[in-house]
Amino acid sequence: MSAGTHDLADAAAEFGRSIDPDQGAELGAGDGIGFDVDFIRNDFPILQRTVGSYPLAYLDSANTSQKPSAVVEAIEDHYLNHNANVARAMHTLGAEATAAYEGGREAVARFIGAAQPAEVIFTKNASEALNLCAHTLTGGLGEGDEIVVSVMEHHSNIVPWQLACERTGATLRWFDVTEDGRLDLAKAEAEGLINERTKIVSVTWVSNVLGTVNPVTELAALAHRVGATMVLDASQAVPQLPTDVTTLGADLVAFTGHKMVGPTGIGVLWGRYDLLAELPPFLGGGEMIEIVRMTGSTFAAPPHRFEAGTPPIAQAVGLGAAAGYLQAVGMERVAAHEQEITRYALEGLQSIDGLRILGPTEPVDRGGAVSFTLRAGSTDVHPHDIAQFLDARGVAVRGGHHCARPLHERFGIQSSTRASFYLYTAKREIDQLVDALLYTQKFFS
Ligand SMILES: *Cc1c(COP(=O)(O)O)cnc(C)c1O
């Protein structure tokens, strides 16, 4: 296979035995949305695994997703046949590697509807993308300026802004959430949270704990009305919702490769080109400069200005294949399947006495992560005990604060257990989860 720029996504689609939208109906999918989950599962060999004597029920996709053969094969093909450094190589392999790396960028740009590939910056992960924003947007900030985040943020969208506030003297302010885990816009308005002092608003599109889908376009309009820049943490959203950055309203959008069936070691920051062109560099090094003199340097144009040193080349190839794979399945159908599985899970979990769901209990405007606490007798079972008991029955979930401590504090708890779903999640895995939870509850009662 050639690693030419345009064929990565096509190649991924070919690799993936996934269906095209027209074929869906014909496959007679069980859940009425033209989506045969067992067909998809064939693309993910790891899902055939057992854990002990149980079939694996992988319900930790919000932590990291599994990878289809198409992605693994694209990375393997790159290393086995095209490996070289990018941009500076004066030979055939170097040209192929550069084309493959830039091809990954083009596939990602297509996947999110970017106006041009140069708007896609590759980083190490979403955390680095958000740090890039927190460094490059805050140079002119000082006392009296405000940055607004929400209490449902992942630590990656809190700590970089806290550090920026320490550096600049700006103040960090917070959107609260309602009892049912929605952003409390009424309270924000009453408090004048977004005002003429607001310079940056940075919130998550989909909560990694509550599953809440936030009204991004409305938030962006609030930010823009006062001249603030809108940053979006789309780490949980881009993997599961159709995304068009040109209509979202956000100025900068961060997400991470490993949660969208891509490899670890690569993240993305999308930005409007005119905004990116105004921003100073983040990290310094090779590849991001134009001219280096002893007296100072000038910098390359975006996206390379923000990509210091040898970039994650094979990871970009893998991420391009991942975007191609998801596009071949169809993001509308990924979202519909996720909603159907989440509805089924909410129903199953709510049938357990003493189980309390954090966040929205209706599958509307809700992503595929469900966090909960579980009572046995008169006390909550510790999420670490739950995770361990579930693992012993083949069910992989996460227990802890899920990098969202302020949110857990807001709900008056230390930690929770989270089950999270993706395009390959089957209803029988939800049944396995519910059975294992009932067993755990009985054991601790
Ligand atoms: C996972 C996640 C991040 C961080 O992603 P990394 O790949 O660990 O940098 C940030 N925000 C949200 C909402 C996440 O779910």
XYZ file of C-alpha atoms and ligand atoms in Angstrom, residues 62-63 124-130 152-157 204-209 233-237 254-259 266-267 398 402-403 418, ligand 1:
53
model
C -13.884 7.086 28.081
C -10.482 6.267 29.562
C 1.083 14.740 22.429
C -2.498 14.504 23.748
C -5.457 16.702 24.690
C -3.655 17.853 27.833
C -0.802 19.290 25.770
C -3.279 20.911 23.374
C -4.975 22.654 26.318
C -17.309 19.553 35.434
C -13.913 19.961 33.738
C -11.261 17.270 33.498
C -8.104 18.309 35.394
C -6.475 18.870 31.985
C -8.832 21.791 31.446
C -15.816 20.675 27.922
C -18.240 19.669 25.177
C -19.082 16.299 26.761
C -18.349 15.528 30.432
C -16.134 12.493 30.976
C -17.955 11.782 34.262
C -12.258 20.461 25.342
C -13.723 17.987 22.857
C -11.874 14.907 24.146
C -15.095 12.989 24.817
C -17.085 14.571 21.999
C -8.710 20.182 21.723
C -9.075 16.401 21.564
C -7.033 13.251 21.910
C -6.256 10.401 19.502
C -6.488 7.433 21.836
C -10.151 7.985 22.699
C -1.053 12.072 19.707
C -3.588 14.801 20.343
C -12.972 2.812 36.168
C -11.797 10.302 36.865
C -9.523 13.384 36.853
C -17.768 4.849 35.702
C -9.238 12.160 28.555
C -9.652 13.577 28.688
C -8.707 14.614 28.663
C -7.227 14.364 28.605
O -6.829 13.587 27.533
P -5.296 13.089 27.498
O -5.216 12.239 26.314
O -5.103 12.301 28.776
O -4.459 14.292 27.496
C -9.159 15.907 28.765
N -10.463 16.186 28.847
C -11.405 15.228 28.868
C -12.849 15.610 28.932
C -11.028 13.895 28.789
O -11.965 12.947 28.826
